[in-house]
Short mmCIF file of C-alpha atoms and ligand atoms in Angstrom, two decimals:
data_model
loop_
_atom_site.label_atom_id
_atom_site.label_comp_id
_atom_site.label_asym_id
_atom_site.label_seq_id
_atom_site.Cartn_x
_atom_site.Cartn_y
_atom_site.Cartn_z
CA UNK D 1 13.30 36.58 -0.64
CA UNK D 2 13.61 40.14 0.47
CA UNK D 3 13.90 40.21 4.26
CA UNK D 4 15.88 37.51 5.81
CA UNK D 5 14.14 34.29 6.68
CA UNK D 6 14.67 32.29 9.59
CA UNK D 7 15.01 28.51 9.98
CA UNK D 8 14.78 26.73 13.07
CA UNK D 9 16.50 23.41 12.12
CA UNK D 10 15.92 20.34 14.94
CA UNK D 11 18.16 17.49 14.05
CA UNK D 12 17.39 14.61 15.58
CA UNK D 13 19.41 11.51 16.10
CA UNK D 14 19.94 9.65 13.00
CA UNK D 15 22.97 8.44 10.35
CA UNK D 16 21.31 10.91 8.39
CA UNK D 17 22.14 13.61 10.25
CA UNK D 18 25.65 13.97 8.36
CA UNK D 19 23.09 15.27 5.31
CA UNK D 20 21.87 18.34 7.55
CA UNK D 21 25.53 19.89 7.60
CA UNK D 22 25.70 19.99 3.78
CA UNK D 23 21.80 21.29 3.87
CA UNK D 24 22.59 24.08 6.39
CA UNK D 25 25.17 24.75 4.33
CA UNK D 26 22.85 25.53 1.21
CA UNK D 27 20.69 27.34 3.32
CA UNK D 28 22.87 29.81 4.13
CA UNK D 29 23.96 30.15 0.34
CA UNK D 30 20.34 30.96 -0.67
CA UNK D 31 20.58 33.56 2.39
CA UNK D 32 18.37 31.67 4.84
CA UNK D 33 19.46 32.34 8.52
CA UNK D 34 19.98 29.09 10.22
CA UNK D 35 19.51 28.39 13.84
CA UNK D 36 20.11 24.84 14.98
CA UNK D 37 18.64 22.30 18.18
CA UNK D 38 20.98 19.24 18.12
CA UNK D 39 18.71 16.64 19.96
CA UNK D 40 21.10 14.61 22.29
CA UNK D 41 21.13 11.70 19.97
CA UNK D 42 21.48 13.94 16.96
CA UNK D 43 25.09 14.68 18.73
CA UNK D 44 26.07 11.29 18.61
CA UNK D 45 26.11 11.30 14.93
CA UNK D 46 27.57 15.09 14.37
CA UNK D 47 29.40 17.34 16.54
CA UNK D 48 27.98 21.03 17.97
CA UNK D 49 31.21 22.38 16.78
CA UNK D 50 31.01 21.34 13.09
CA UNK D 51 27.27 22.51 13.18
CA UNK D 52 27.87 25.55 14.75
CA UNK D 53 30.77 26.47 12.42
CA UNK D 54 28.76 25.54 9.18
CA UNK D 55 25.43 27.59 10.94
CA UNK D 56 27.59 30.60 12.23
CA UNK D 57 25.70 30.56 15.54
CA UNK D 58 25.87 28.74 18.96
CA UNK D 59 24.10 25.20 18.86
CA UNK D 60 21.12 24.80 21.59
CA UNK D 61 20.51 21.33 23.20
CA UNK D 62 19.75 21.58 26.52
CA UNK D 63 16.19 22.56 27.74
CA UNK D 64 17.27 23.08 31.05
CA UNK D 65 20.68 25.31 30.19
CA UNK D 66 19.83 28.38 32.54
CA UNK D 67 22.13 30.47 29.98
CA UNK D 68 19.93 29.14 27.21
CA UNK D 69 16.81 30.14 28.80
CA UNK D 70 18.03 33.52 29.96
CA UNK D 71 19.58 34.32 26.54
CA UNK D 72 16.79 32.61 23.71
CA UNK D 73 13.95 30.39 25.62
CA UNK D 74 12.47 27.43 23.91
CA UNK D 75 9.18 29.80 23.27
CA UNK D 76 11.15 32.38 21.58
CA UNK D 77 13.62 30.04 19.75
CA UNK D 78 10.88 28.82 17.83
CA UNK D 79 8.90 31.89 17.10
CA UNK D 80 11.47 33.80 15.83
CA UNK D 81 11.94 31.42 12.90
CA UNK D 82 9.92 31.84 9.90
CA UNK D 83 9.89 28.13 10.19
CA UNK D 84 10.80 25.26 11.49
CA UNK D 85 12.52 22.21 10.00
CA UNK D 86 13.07 18.43 11.80
CA UNK D 87 15.69 16.46 9.87
CA UNK D 88 16.23 13.68 10.47
CA UNK D 89 12.58 13.27 12.15
CA UNK D 90 13.16 10.10 13.88
CA UNK D 91 10.38 7.53 14.97
CA UNK D 92 10.62 9.30 18.54
CA UNK D 93 10.71 12.97 17.34
CA UNK D 94 7.34 12.29 15.25
CA UNK D 95 5.93 10.32 18.06
CA UNK D 96 6.27 12.68 20.43
CA UNK D 97 5.26 15.87 18.15
CA UNK D 98 2.16 13.61 17.13
CA UNK D 99 1.29 13.15 20.89
CA UNK D 100 2.02 16.53 22.21
CA UNK D 101 5.05 15.42 24.42
CA UNK D 102 7.30 18.07 25.52
CA UNK D 103 10.38 16.81 27.84
CA UNK D 104 13.08 18.03 25.69
CA UNK D 105 13.87 21.36 24.01
CA UNK D 106 13.35 19.49 20.30
CA UNK D 107 9.94 18.38 21.80
CA UNK D 108 9.18 21.97 23.57
CA UNK D 109 10.11 23.62 20.60
CA UNK D 110 8.00 22.14 18.22
CA UNK D 111 5.07 22.03 20.45
CA UNK D 112 5.62 25.98 21.37
CA UNK D 113 5.90 27.03 17.78
CA UNK D 114 2.89 28.64 16.15
CA UNK D 115 5.03 28.73 12.37
CA UNK D 116 5.00 25.74 9.70
CA UNK D 117 6.59 22.47 10.82
CA UNK D 118 8.39 20.68 8.01
CA UNK D 119 9.65 16.98 8.70
CA UNK D 120 12.03 14.83 6.58
CA UNK D 121 11.77 11.11 8.69
CA UNK D 122 14.42 9.14 8.27
CA UNK D 123 14.31 5.20 9.90
CA UNK D 124 15.18 1.81 9.36
CA UNK D 125 12.04 0.55 6.89
CA UNK D 126 10.27 -1.39 9.29
CA UNK D 127 10.03 1.40 11.94
CA UNK D 128 8.86 3.61 9.26
CA UNK D 129 6.14 0.82 8.39
CA UNK D 130 5.07 -0.16 11.72
CA UNK D 131 1.58 1.03 12.50
CA UNK D 132 2.47 2.84 15.06
CA UNK D 133 4.73 5.34 12.83
CA UNK D 134 2.32 5.43 10.01
CA UNK D 135 -0.53 6.25 12.75
CA UNK D 136 1.96 9.38 13.58
CA UNK D 137 2.73 10.52 10.15
CA UNK D 138 -0.91 10.44 9.39
CA UNK D 139 -1.75 12.57 12.36
CA UNK D 140 1.21 14.77 11.88
CA UNK D 141 -0.05 15.54 8.21
CA UNK D 142 -3.92 16.32 9.30
CA UNK D 143 -2.07 18.93 11.91
CA UNK D 144 -0.70 20.49 8.97
CA UNK D 145 2.91 19.12 9.32
CA UNK D 146 4.44 19.07 6.03
CA UNK D 147 6.38 15.44 5.30
CA UNK D 148 8.69 15.25 2.94
CA UNK D 149 8.61 11.26 2.68
CA UNK D 150 11.69 9.11 2.62
CA UNK D 151 12.94 7.10 -0.07
CA UNK D 152 13.14 3.42 -0.66
CA UNK D 153 16.84 1.70 -1.02
CA UNK D 154 19.57 0.44 1.01
CA UNK D 155 19.87 2.03 4.76
CA UNK D 156 22.56 2.26 7.13
CA UNK D 157 21.39 -0.70 9.18
CA UNK D 158 22.00 -3.09 6.16
CA UNK D 159 18.61 -3.48 5.49
CA UNK D 160 16.46 -2.41 2.30
CA UNK D 161 13.72 -0.22 1.65
CA UNK D 162 11.79 3.22 2.19
CA UNK D 163 13.19 4.74 4.93
CA UNK D 164 16.30 6.88 3.69
CA UNK D 165 16.14 10.55 4.31
CA UNK D 166 15.29 12.77 1.42
CA UNK D 167 18.28 14.17 -0.28
CA UNK D 168 19.39 18.08 0.93
CA UNK D 169 18.35 19.36 -2.12
CA UNK D 170 14.64 18.06 -2.26
CA UNK D 171 14.95 19.31 1.14
CA UNK D 172 16.31 22.69 0.41
CA UNK D 173 13.58 23.01 -2.37
CA UNK D 174 10.48 22.41 -0.15
CA UNK D 175 12.13 24.80 2.57
CA UNK D 176 12.61 27.81 -0.15
CA UNK D 177 9.17 27.38 -1.72
CA UNK D 178 7.69 27.62 1.80
CA UNK D 179 9.96 30.76 2.62
CA UNK D 180 8.95 32.34 -0.70
CA UNK D 181 5.82 32.28 0.85
CA UNK D 182 3.99 31.67 -2.82
CA UNK D 183 0.49 32.58 -2.41
CA UNK D 184 -1.68 30.37 -0.78
CA UNK D 185 -5.25 30.89 -2.34
CA UNK D 186 -6.65 27.38 -0.91
CA UNK D 187 -5.56 27.97 2.57
CA UNK D 188 -8.43 26.62 4.32
CA UNK D 189 -9.70 24.63 1.80
CA UNK D 190 -9.94 20.84 1.49
CA UNK D 191 -8.93 18.73 -1.81
CA UNK D 192 -9.73 15.62 -2.38
CA UNK D 193 -7.62 13.88 -5.39
CA UNK D 194 -7.66 10.25 -6.58
CA UNK D 195 -4.86 8.79 -8.65
CA UNK D 196 -3.51 5.77 -10.10
CA UNK D 197 -4.88 2.59 -11.24
CA UNK D 198 -7.06 0.21 -9.16
CA UNK D 199 -6.47 -3.62 -8.55
CA UNK D 200 -9.76 -5.87 -9.08
CA UNK D 201 -8.89 -9.34 -7.71
CA UNK D 202 -9.69 -12.26 -9.67
CA UNK D 203 -8.25 -14.69 -7.43
CA UNK D 204 -5.84 -14.55 -4.26
CA UNK D 205 -3.01 -13.89 -6.98
CA UNK D 206 -4.26 -12.57 -9.93
CA UNK D 207 -5.94 -8.84 -10.64
CA UNK D 208 -7.03 -6.83 -13.41
CA UNK D 209 -5.31 -3.74 -13.85
CA UNK D 210 -4.00 -0.83 -15.71
CA UNK D 211 -1.27 1.16 -17.26
CA UNK D 212 -1.78 4.33 -15.15
CA UNK D 213 1.38 5.47 -13.10
CA UNK D 214 -0.56 7.84 -10.55
CA UNK D 215 1.94 10.95 -11.77
CA UNK D 216 -0.79 13.10 -13.32
CA UNK D 217 -2.88 12.93 -9.99
CA UNK D 218 0.16 12.91 -7.65
CA UNK D 219 1.12 15.97 -9.51
CA UNK D 220 -2.14 17.49 -8.86
CA UNK D 221 -2.17 17.02 -5.21
CA UNK D 222 1.18 18.37 -4.91
CA UNK D 223 0.06 21.51 -6.88
CA UNK D 224 -3.41 21.71 -4.53
CA UNK D 225 -1.02 21.33 -1.19
CA UNK D 226 1.27 24.57 -2.39
CA UNK D 227 -1.47 26.33 -2.95
CA UNK D 228 -2.58 26.14 0.88
CA UNK D 229 -5.09 23.75 0.62
CA UNK D 230 -5.47 20.59 2.85
CA UNK D 231 -5.13 17.93 0.53
CA UNK D 232 -5.82 14.06 0.57
CA UNK D 233 -5.30 11.61 -2.22
CA UNK D 234 -6.70 8.64 -2.45
CA UNK D 235 -4.50 6.77 -4.03
CA UNK D 236 -4.38 3.02 -6.06
CA UNK D 237 -1.17 0.87 -5.82
CA UNK D 238 1.93 3.42 -7.59
CA UNK D 239 5.39 3.65 -7.29
CA UNK D 240 5.39 7.07 -6.51
CA UNK D 241 6.04 9.12 -3.01
CA UNK D 242 3.15 11.10 -1.36
CA UNK D 243 3.64 14.81 -2.33
CA UNK D 244 4.98 16.78 0.46
CA UNK D 245 2.05 18.35 2.33
CA UNK D 246 -0.45 15.71 0.88
CA UNK D 247 -2.22 13.12 3.45
CA UNK D 248 -2.21 9.90 1.41
CA UNK D 249 -4.59 7.19 1.77
CA UNK D 250 -3.81 4.11 -0.07
CA UNK D 251 -6.25 1.73 -1.36
CA UNK D 252 -6.68 -1.00 -4.35
CA UNK D 253 -9.85 -1.56 -5.44
CA UNK D 254 -12.25 0.60 -6.96
CA UNK D 255 -14.91 0.15 -4.00
CA UNK D 256 -12.16 0.83 -1.39
CA UNK D 257 -11.15 3.92 -3.21
CA UNK D 258 -15.00 5.03 -3.59
CA UNK D 259 -15.26 4.15 0.31
CA UNK D 260 -12.07 6.27 1.33
CA UNK D 261 -13.43 8.94 -0.68
CA UNK D 262 -16.72 9.55 0.97
CA UNK D 263 -15.05 9.07 4.07
CA UNK D 264 -12.99 11.88 3.26
CA UNK D 265 -15.99 14.10 2.68
CA UNK D 266 -16.50 17.11 2.85
CA UNK D 267 -14.46 18.93 0.52
CA UNK D 268 -14.38 21.66 -1.45
CA UNK D 269 -13.05 20.18 -4.73
CA UNK D 270 -12.69 16.87 -5.56
CA UNK D 271 -10.25 16.13 -9.05
CA UNK D 272 -11.05 12.71 -10.19
CA UNK D 273 -7.94 11.39 -11.80
CA UNK D 274 -7.78 7.79 -10.68
CA UNK D 275 -7.96 4.99 -13.84
CA UNK D 276 -10.28 3.57 -11.86
CA UNK D 277 -11.15 -0.23 -13.51
CA UNK D 278 -14.69 -0.42 -14.95
CA UNK D 279 -14.95 -4.04 -14.18
CA UNK D 280 -14.11 -6.27 -11.57
CA UNK D 281 -14.66 -10.02 -11.68
CA UNK D 282 -18.23 -11.30 -10.25
CA UNK D 283 -16.54 -13.96 -8.14
CA UNK D 284 -12.80 -12.28 -6.95
CA UNK D 285 -10.85 -13.72 -4.04
CA UNK D 286 -11.51 -17.34 -2.61
CA UNK D 287 -9.49 -19.79 -3.78
CA UNK D 288 -6.80 -19.92 -6.62
CA UNK D 289 -8.15 -20.79 -10.49
CA UNK D 290 -6.63 -24.12 -11.38
CA UNK D 291 -5.60 -25.32 -14.92
CA UNK D 292 -8.32 -27.83 -15.19
CA UNK D 293 -8.42 -28.05 -18.75
CA UNK D 294 -10.50 -25.12 -20.44
CA UNK D 295 -9.52 -21.70 -19.95
CA UNK D 296 -11.61 -20.09 -17.11
CA UNK D 297 -14.24 -17.61 -18.12
CA UNK D 298 -14.18 -15.04 -15.58
CA UNK D 299 -17.83 -13.04 -15.38
CA UNK D 300 -17.08 -9.44 -15.01
CA UNK D 301 -19.51 -6.88 -13.38
CA UNK D 302 -19.36 -3.01 -13.24
CA UNK D 303 -17.43 -1.20 -10.47
CA UNK D 304 -18.95 1.68 -8.77
CA UNK D 305 -18.65 5.53 -10.53
CA UNK D 306 -16.53 7.33 -8.10
CA UNK D 307 -17.04 10.47 -10.15
CA UNK D 308 -20.86 10.35 -10.88
CA UNK D 309 -21.12 9.42 -7.27
CA UNK D 310 -19.28 12.53 -5.72
CA UNK D 311 -21.05 14.63 -8.58
CA UNK D 312 -24.51 14.01 -7.30
CA UNK D 313 -23.80 13.45 -3.76
CA UNK D 314 -26.66 14.82 -1.79
CA UNK D 315 -25.96 16.29 0.97
CA UNK D 316 -21.89 16.70 0.46
CA UNK D 317 -20.97 17.47 -3.12
CA UNK D 318 -17.98 19.18 -3.69
CA UNK D 319 -18.66 22.95 -4.75
CA UNK D 320 -16.33 21.82 -7.52
CA UNK D 321 -16.11 18.50 -9.42
CA UNK D 322 -13.04 17.63 -11.78
CA UNK D 323 -12.79 14.47 -13.90
CA UNK D 324 -10.83 13.12 -16.01
CA UNK D 325 -11.50 11.75 -19.86
CA UNK D 326 -8.79 9.25 -20.89
CA UNK D 327 -10.04 8.95 -24.17
CA UNK D 328 -7.86 7.07 -27.46
CA UNK D 329 -10.04 8.82 -29.97
CA UNK D 330 -12.61 11.52 -30.49
CA UNK D 331 -11.37 12.88 -27.63
CA UNK D 332 -13.17 16.52 -26.86
CA UNK D 333 -16.50 14.74 -27.91
CA UNK D 334 -16.13 12.01 -25.85
CA UNK D 335 -15.21 14.16 -22.81
CA UNK D 336 -18.37 16.22 -23.64
CA UNK D 337 -20.23 13.34 -23.55
CA UNK D 338 -18.68 11.79 -20.13
CA UNK D 339 -19.25 15.80 -18.61
CA UNK D 340 -22.81 15.70 -18.85
CA UNK D 341 -23.22 11.95 -18.25
CA UNK D 342 -21.29 11.93 -14.74
CA UNK D 343 -22.80 15.37 -13.96
CA UNK D 344 -19.38 16.72 -12.82
CA UNK D 345 -18.70 20.57 -13.49
CA UNK D 346 -15.23 20.26 -15.66
CA UNK D 347 -13.32 17.19 -17.59
CA UNK D 348 -9.85 17.27 -18.06
CA UNK D 349 -9.77 15.62 -21.28
CA UNK D 350 -6.41 13.90 -22.51
CA UNK D 351 -5.33 11.67 -25.75
CA UNK D 352 -4.03 8.33 -24.18
CA UNK D 353 -3.53 6.46 -27.28
CA UNK D 354 -0.18 4.33 -27.22
CA UNK D 355 1.73 6.77 -29.45
CA UNK D 356 1.35 10.08 -27.27
CA UNK D 357 2.78 8.25 -24.15
CA UNK D 358 0.61 9.88 -21.88
CA UNK D 359 0.20 6.66 -19.57
CA UNK D 360 3.17 6.51 -17.56
CA UNK D 361 4.87 9.36 -19.33
CA UNK D 362 6.67 12.79 -17.96
CA UNK D 363 3.83 15.13 -20.37
CA UNK D 364 0.32 15.82 -21.18
CA UNK D 365 -1.93 17.41 -23.69
CA UNK D 366 -5.36 18.14 -22.27
CA UNK D 367 -8.27 20.13 -23.31
CA UNK D 368 -10.44 21.70 -20.51
CA UNK D 369 -14.37 21.12 -21.32
CA UNK D 370 -16.48 23.26 -19.49
CA UNK D 371 -20.19 24.01 -20.19
CA UNK D 372 -18.90 27.11 -21.12
CA UNK D 373 -16.72 25.45 -24.10
CA UNK D 374 -13.54 24.10 -24.60
CA UNK D 375 -9.80 25.49 -24.06
CA UNK D 376 -7.10 23.19 -25.42
CA UNK D 377 -3.77 23.59 -23.43
CA UNK D 378 -0.70 23.11 -24.83
CA UNK D 379 1.80 19.97 -23.98
CA UNK D 380 3.32 20.66 -21.01
CA UNK D 381 4.83 18.18 -18.03
CA UNK D 382 2.20 16.76 -15.89
CA UNK D 383 3.52 18.96 -13.01
CA UNK D 384 2.74 22.27 -15.23
CA UNK D 385 -0.65 20.94 -16.25
CA UNK D 386 -1.09 20.32 -12.63
CA UNK D 387 -0.33 23.63 -11.65
CA UNK D 388 -2.06 25.34 -14.06
CA UNK D 389 -5.37 23.57 -12.88
CA UNK D 390 -4.34 24.10 -9.25
CA UNK D 391 -4.35 27.92 -10.31
CA UNK D 392 -7.72 27.89 -12.17
CA UNK D 393 -9.07 25.65 -9.01
CA UNK D 394 -8.16 28.26 -7.07
CA UNK D 395 -9.70 30.85 -8.94
CA UNK D 396 -13.25 28.72 -8.97
CA UNK D 397 -13.40 28.55 -5.51
CA UNK D 398 -12.23 31.89 -4.75
CA UNK D 399 -14.15 33.89 -7.52
CA UNK D 400 -11.42 35.13 -9.24
CA UNK D 401 -11.48 33.55 -12.52
N1 CTP J 501 -14.33 7.22 -12.75
C1 CTP J 501 -14.53 6.96 -11.73
N2 CTP J 501 -15.21 5.77 -11.35
C2 CTP J 501 -14.99 4.90 -12.49
C3 CTP J 501 -14.73 5.08 -13.52
C4 CTP J 501 -14.30 5.96 -14.00
O1 CTP J 501 -14.34 7.70 -10.83
N3 CTP J 501 -15.53 3.42 -11.75
C5 CTP J 501 -13.28 9.00 -13.21
C6 CTP J 501 -12.21 8.80 -13.75
O2 CTP J 501 -11.40 9.01 -12.58
C7 CTP J 501 -11.95 9.99 -14.85
C8 CTP J 501 -13.55 10.01 -15.35
O3 CTP J 501 -14.14 9.10 -14.44
O4 CTP J 501 -12.25 11.10 -13.82
C9 CTP J 501 -13.62 9.08 -16.85
O5 CTP J 501 -12.83 8.01 -16.61
P1 CTP J 501 -12.52 7.01 -18.09
O6 CTP J 501 -11.72 6.09 -17.46
O7 CTP J 501 -12.00 8.24 -19.09
O8 CTP J 501 -14.50 6.90 -18.50
P2 CTP J 501 -14.93 5.89 -18.16
O9 CTP J 501 -16.56 6.33 -17.25
O10 CTP J 501 -14.59 4.74 -17.70
O11 CTP J 501 -15.75 5.58 -19.66
P3 CTP J 501 -15.65 4.73 -21.04
O12 CTP J 501 -14.64 3.80 -20.34
O13 CTP J 501 -16.45 4.85 -21.43
O14 CTP J 501 -14.18 5.90 -21.71
#
């Protein structure tokens, strides 16, 4: 970072506020100037004195302080920063920001800013999972706010579940990424990514699934978002947190995934990474199958093909449609066949035979198959494959590659 970068940190009222002291220290070590708004609730958990000692600056707290307003009004506070970070972002702060309320210094500064906003929510698991909070999260993401999803585990309230604020390290790296002002060639574009397995109900308690972890698709969604794309991730059931800056829509079955994908159109690029179940039970749901003598026979019927549907969309075909080919033999030949059969522009072919450990693993060896030929990419982590693919997509959409 060449010129001095400034972060406006808004500390909300939650036990996780103590982690912000470490975050301030780490930001300053990285050469970032930190200016802090400590909300009334935040001041119940950390003292203005500890915050200002670490930040090396006065702490702002009261909207109606005449001295503050004459020295540094809320407008200037939010505009002079390179970006605004809310940590911990309480349910209340998120609700205010999602609805445009401005009745204290923190919410007023958030409404007045023209800078990127990053929030790190922290709260009780039920509060996080409440439909109202989830609605607000979706609104904030759609407004372009980067949400660093909370982790799961033991919470200060004694309950267990999602709601723990991300660790200072993770928040720091998202902030530094943004400050380094990486080129954002996909700014203004919409990217759609499908990821994870689908679950197809056999009866109310059993389902057909597969070994997909969702890691590769999530990494691609994250990489596209880092290049500036507004990114929608349509995800089957996985154990992963949504990458920062990505709007996730959770689904179970192939039919739900298709509906969510079509609902998210138009998009500039669609990357279909999901391991969609090819078949579903002809009669799913109903009552639980009982063990009445002979094992039941489950009739399977074919699921809709999301990739082929997008590739052949009449009115709203994304400019670039990318599919994956999970193969266990004849990897490139089968991928070329899939490219033609599904009508997409590119196929990323990967060998998912058991010995390669791709499914659920950290690495991937892929081949980029297009109408122009085949490129063999070296074995790399799924994150690196994602970054390389995102760069290629940016090149194709912006006409550079
Ligand atoms: N795909 C999809 N919808 C389906 C099946 C597959 O969108 N119902 C997409 C996958 O996301 C992937 C590509 O199609 O991008 C290829 O998936 P793959 O499982 O390799 O191919 P299949 O179509 O299932 O063909 P096969 O089982 O014959 O290999």
